[in-house]
XYZ file of C-alpha atoms in Angstrom:
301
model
C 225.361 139.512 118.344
C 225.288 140.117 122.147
C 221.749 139.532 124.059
C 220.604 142.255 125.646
C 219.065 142.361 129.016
C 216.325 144.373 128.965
C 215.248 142.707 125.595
C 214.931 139.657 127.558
C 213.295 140.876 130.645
C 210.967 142.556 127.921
C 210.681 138.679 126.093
C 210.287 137.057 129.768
C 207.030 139.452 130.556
C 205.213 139.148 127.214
C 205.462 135.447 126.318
C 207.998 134.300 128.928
C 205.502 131.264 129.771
C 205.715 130.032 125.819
C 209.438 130.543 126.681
C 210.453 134.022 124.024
C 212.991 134.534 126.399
C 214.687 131.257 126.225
C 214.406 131.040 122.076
C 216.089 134.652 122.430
C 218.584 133.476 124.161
C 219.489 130.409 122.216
C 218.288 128.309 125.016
C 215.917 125.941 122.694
C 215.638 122.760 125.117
C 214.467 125.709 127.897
C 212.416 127.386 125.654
C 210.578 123.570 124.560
C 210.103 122.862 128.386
C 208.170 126.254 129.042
C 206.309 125.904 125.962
C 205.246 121.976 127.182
C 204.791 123.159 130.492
C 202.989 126.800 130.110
C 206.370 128.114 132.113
C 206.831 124.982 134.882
C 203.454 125.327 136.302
C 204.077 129.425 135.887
C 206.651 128.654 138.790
C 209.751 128.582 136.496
C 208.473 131.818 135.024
C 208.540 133.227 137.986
C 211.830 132.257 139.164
C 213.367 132.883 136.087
C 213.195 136.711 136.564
C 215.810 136.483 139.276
C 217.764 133.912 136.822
C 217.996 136.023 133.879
C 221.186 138.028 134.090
C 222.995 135.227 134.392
C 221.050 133.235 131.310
C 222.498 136.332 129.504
C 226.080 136.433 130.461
C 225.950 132.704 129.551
C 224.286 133.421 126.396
C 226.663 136.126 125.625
C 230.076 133.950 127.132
C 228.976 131.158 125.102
C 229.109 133.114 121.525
C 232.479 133.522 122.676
C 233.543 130.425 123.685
C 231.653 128.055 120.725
C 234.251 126.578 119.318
C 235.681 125.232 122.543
C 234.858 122.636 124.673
C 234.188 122.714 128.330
C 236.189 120.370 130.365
C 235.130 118.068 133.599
C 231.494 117.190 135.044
C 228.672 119.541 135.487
C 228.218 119.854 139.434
C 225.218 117.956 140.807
C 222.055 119.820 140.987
C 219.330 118.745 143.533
C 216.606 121.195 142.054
C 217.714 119.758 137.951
C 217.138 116.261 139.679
C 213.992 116.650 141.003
C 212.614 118.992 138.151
C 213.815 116.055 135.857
C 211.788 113.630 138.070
C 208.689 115.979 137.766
C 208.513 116.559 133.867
C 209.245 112.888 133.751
C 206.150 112.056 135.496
C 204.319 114.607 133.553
C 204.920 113.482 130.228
C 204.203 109.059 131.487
C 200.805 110.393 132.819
C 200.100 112.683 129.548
C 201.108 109.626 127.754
C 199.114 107.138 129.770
C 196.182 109.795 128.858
C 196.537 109.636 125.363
C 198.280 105.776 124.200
C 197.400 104.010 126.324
C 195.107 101.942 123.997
C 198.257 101.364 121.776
C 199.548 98.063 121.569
C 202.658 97.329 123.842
C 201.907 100.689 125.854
C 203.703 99.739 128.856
C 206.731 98.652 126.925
C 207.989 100.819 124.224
C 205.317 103.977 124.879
C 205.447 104.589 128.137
C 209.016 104.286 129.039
C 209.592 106.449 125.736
C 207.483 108.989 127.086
C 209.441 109.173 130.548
C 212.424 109.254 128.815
C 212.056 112.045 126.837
C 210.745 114.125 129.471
C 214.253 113.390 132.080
C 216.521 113.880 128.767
C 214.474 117.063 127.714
C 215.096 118.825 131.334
C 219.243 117.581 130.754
C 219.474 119.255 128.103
C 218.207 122.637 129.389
C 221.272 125.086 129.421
C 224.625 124.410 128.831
C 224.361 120.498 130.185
C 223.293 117.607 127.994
C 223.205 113.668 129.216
C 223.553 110.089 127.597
C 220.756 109.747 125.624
C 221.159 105.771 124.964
C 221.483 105.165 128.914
C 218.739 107.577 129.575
C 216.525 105.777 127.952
C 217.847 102.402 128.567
C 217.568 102.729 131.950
C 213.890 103.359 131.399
C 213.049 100.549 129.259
C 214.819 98.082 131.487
C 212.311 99.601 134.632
C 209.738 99.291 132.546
C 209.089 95.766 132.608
C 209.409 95.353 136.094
C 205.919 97.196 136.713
C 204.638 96.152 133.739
C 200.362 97.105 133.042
C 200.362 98.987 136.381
C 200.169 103.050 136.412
C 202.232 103.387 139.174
C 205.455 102.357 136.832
C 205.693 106.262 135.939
C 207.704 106.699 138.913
C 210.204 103.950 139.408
C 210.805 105.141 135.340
C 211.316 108.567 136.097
C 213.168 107.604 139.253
C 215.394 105.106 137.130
C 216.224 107.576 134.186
C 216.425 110.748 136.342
C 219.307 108.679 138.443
C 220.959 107.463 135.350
C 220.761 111.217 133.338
C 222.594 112.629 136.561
C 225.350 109.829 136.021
C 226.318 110.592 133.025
C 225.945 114.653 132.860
C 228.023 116.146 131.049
C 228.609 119.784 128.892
C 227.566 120.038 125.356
C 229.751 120.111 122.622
C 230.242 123.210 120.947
C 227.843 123.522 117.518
C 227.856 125.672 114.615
C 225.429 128.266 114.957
C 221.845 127.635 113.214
C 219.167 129.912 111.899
C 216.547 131.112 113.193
C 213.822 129.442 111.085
C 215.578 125.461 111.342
C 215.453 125.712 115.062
C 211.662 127.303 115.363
C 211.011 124.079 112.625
C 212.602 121.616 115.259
C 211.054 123.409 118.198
C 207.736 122.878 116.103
C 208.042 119.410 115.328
C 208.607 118.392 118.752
C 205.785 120.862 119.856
C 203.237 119.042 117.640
C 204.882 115.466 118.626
C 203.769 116.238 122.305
C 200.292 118.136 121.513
C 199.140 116.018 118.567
C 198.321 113.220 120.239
C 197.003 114.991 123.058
C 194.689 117.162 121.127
C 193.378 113.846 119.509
C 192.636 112.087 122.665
C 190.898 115.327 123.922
C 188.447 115.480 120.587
C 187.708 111.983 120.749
C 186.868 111.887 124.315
C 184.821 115.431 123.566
C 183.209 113.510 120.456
C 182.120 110.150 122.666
C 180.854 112.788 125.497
C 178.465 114.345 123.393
C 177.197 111.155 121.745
C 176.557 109.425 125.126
C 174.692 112.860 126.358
C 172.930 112.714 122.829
C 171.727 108.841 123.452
C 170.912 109.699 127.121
C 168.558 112.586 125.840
C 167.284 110.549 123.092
C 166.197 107.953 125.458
C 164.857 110.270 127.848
C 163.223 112.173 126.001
C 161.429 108.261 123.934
C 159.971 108.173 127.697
C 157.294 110.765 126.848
C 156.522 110.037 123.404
C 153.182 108.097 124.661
C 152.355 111.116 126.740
C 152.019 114.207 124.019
C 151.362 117.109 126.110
C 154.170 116.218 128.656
C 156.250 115.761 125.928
C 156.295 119.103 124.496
C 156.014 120.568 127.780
C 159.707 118.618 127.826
C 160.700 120.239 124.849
C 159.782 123.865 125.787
C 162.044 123.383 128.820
C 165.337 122.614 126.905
C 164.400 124.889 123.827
C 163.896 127.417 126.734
C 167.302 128.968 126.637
C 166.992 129.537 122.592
C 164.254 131.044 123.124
C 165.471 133.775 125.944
C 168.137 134.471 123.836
C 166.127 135.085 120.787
C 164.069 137.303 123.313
C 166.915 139.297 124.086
C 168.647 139.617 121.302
C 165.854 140.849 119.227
C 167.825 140.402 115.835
C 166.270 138.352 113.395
C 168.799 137.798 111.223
C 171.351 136.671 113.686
C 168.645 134.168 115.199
C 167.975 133.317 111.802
C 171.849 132.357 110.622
C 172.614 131.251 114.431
C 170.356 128.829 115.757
C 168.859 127.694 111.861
C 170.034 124.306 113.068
C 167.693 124.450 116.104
C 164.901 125.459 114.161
C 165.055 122.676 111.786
C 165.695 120.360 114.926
C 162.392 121.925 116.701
C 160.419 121.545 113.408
C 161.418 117.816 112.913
C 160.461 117.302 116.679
C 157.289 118.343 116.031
C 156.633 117.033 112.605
C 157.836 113.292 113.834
C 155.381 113.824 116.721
C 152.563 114.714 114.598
C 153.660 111.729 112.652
C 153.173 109.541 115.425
C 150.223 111.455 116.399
C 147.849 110.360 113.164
C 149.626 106.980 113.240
C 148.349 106.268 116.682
C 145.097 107.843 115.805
C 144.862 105.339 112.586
C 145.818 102.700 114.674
C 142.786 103.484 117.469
C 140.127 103.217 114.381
C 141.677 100.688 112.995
C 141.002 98.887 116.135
C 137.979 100.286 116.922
C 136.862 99.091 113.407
C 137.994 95.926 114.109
C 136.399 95.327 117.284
C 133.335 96.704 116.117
C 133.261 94.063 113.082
C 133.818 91.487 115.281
C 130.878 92.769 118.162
C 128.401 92.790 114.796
C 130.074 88.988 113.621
C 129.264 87.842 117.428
C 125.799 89.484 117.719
C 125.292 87.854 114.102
C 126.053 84.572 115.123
C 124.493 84.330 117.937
C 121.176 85.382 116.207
């Protein structure tokens, strides 16, 4: 079926950065870059509106032309090289972000990770690249800057250089469905986020816990002084309390900030706790010391 224009340019304006126009076009590799990328930065989207009768007369010539192959070498493109340098560097610094506690990082991770992003911007369109030199090229670089940051570029560098080598056309494929390629365009989707979403709750988790401790300890400074204590507490229950103010709903307070209420109410129960312990503790003494004045007095009688 031929793609139509203005369903594209209709594709490009509503989701054109999660790349709709792309996937309508059968342009999958395109259409995984903009979704990794949010549209290049929102740059590619933009520049794609100028690109997008053309995507469709190659769209529609290459229905027409699947079962035969393209002879000869892609011509060299400055702006594919440099965008393949880019996303490259992208992907070794989201990867340094998220693996970089993984055993043998800098070896089989890292240069994995670069690799993946050069090969993924070679395959955009109707041009493709060696994958087993691609990434060859990147694990050999690897070592050379091994444990050092810095190695994302000399990667990138190595397997951009080495993906422009070998360009070359696709071959033609028999056409798929709709639902196997949005379940390959998934798996690689959740390949790339996974990871990061996991490094991103972890470091959220460890955030809070360190601000929890911090507040914990801060707030064990006043627990010998009572009244500045809860003066302590009124401060940071002080936006609950506004809100309760100005909302003026009981039962939202009540199935909102429950939590907080049980949290203020242990507060104040472990400090009352503390209170009569330190109060038993002064008679106690006092006791004590007053046994041992009458012992004294005794004795020296």
């Amino acid at each position: 079926m031929a793609k139509g224009l203005l369903v594209t340019y209709a594709l490009w304006a509503v989701g054109g950065l999660a790349g709709l126009h792309h996937l309508y076009l059968g342009r999958d590799s395109h259409a995984l870059l903009w979704m990794l990328t949010l549209g290049g930065g929102g740059l590619g989207w933009l520049w794609d509106f100028w690109k997008l009768p053309s995507f469709v007369a190659q769209a529609n010539r290459a229905q027409g032309q699947r079962q035969s192959l393209r002879a000869g070498t892609p011509s060299l493109s400055p702006i594919r090289f440099a965008t393949q340098m880019i996303v490259g560097i992208y992907f070794g610094l989201v990867a340094l972000i998220c693996l970089s506690s993984m055993a043998s990082f800098y070896i089989v991770g890292l240069p994995l990770a670069v690799g993946l992003g050069v090969l993924l911007v070679a395959a955009v369109g109707d041009q493709t690249s060696d994958v087993k030199n691609t990434l060859g090229a990147a694990f050999l670089t690897s070592p050379v800057f091994y444990g050092r940051p810095i190695a994302i570029l000399p990667i990138s560098l190595a397997a951009s250089i080495t993906a422009q080598k070998h360009r070359r056309y696709k071959a033609p494929v028999a056409s798929e469905t709709l639902s196997v390629r949005l379940y390959r365009l998934g798996l690689a989707y959740l390949a790339f986020t996974g990871p990061l979403a996991y490094s991103t709750v972890c470091n959220t988790v460890a955030t809070f816990s360190y601000v929890a401790e911090t507040l914990g300890s801060f707030l064990g400074w006043f627990s010998f002084f009572p009244l500045l204590g809860r003066l302590m507490e009124s401060v940071l229950l002080l936006p609950y309390r506004v809100w309760r103010l100005l909302a003026g709903d009981p039962g939202f307070s009540s199935g909102s900030f429950q939590e907080w209420e049980k949290l203020y109410e242990f507060v104040h129960s472990f400090q009352d706790e503390k209170r009569q312990l330190a109060y038993q503790v002064f008679w106690w003494t006092y006791a004590l010391i007053s046994l041992a004045g009458r012992s004294l007095r005794l004795s020296g009688m």
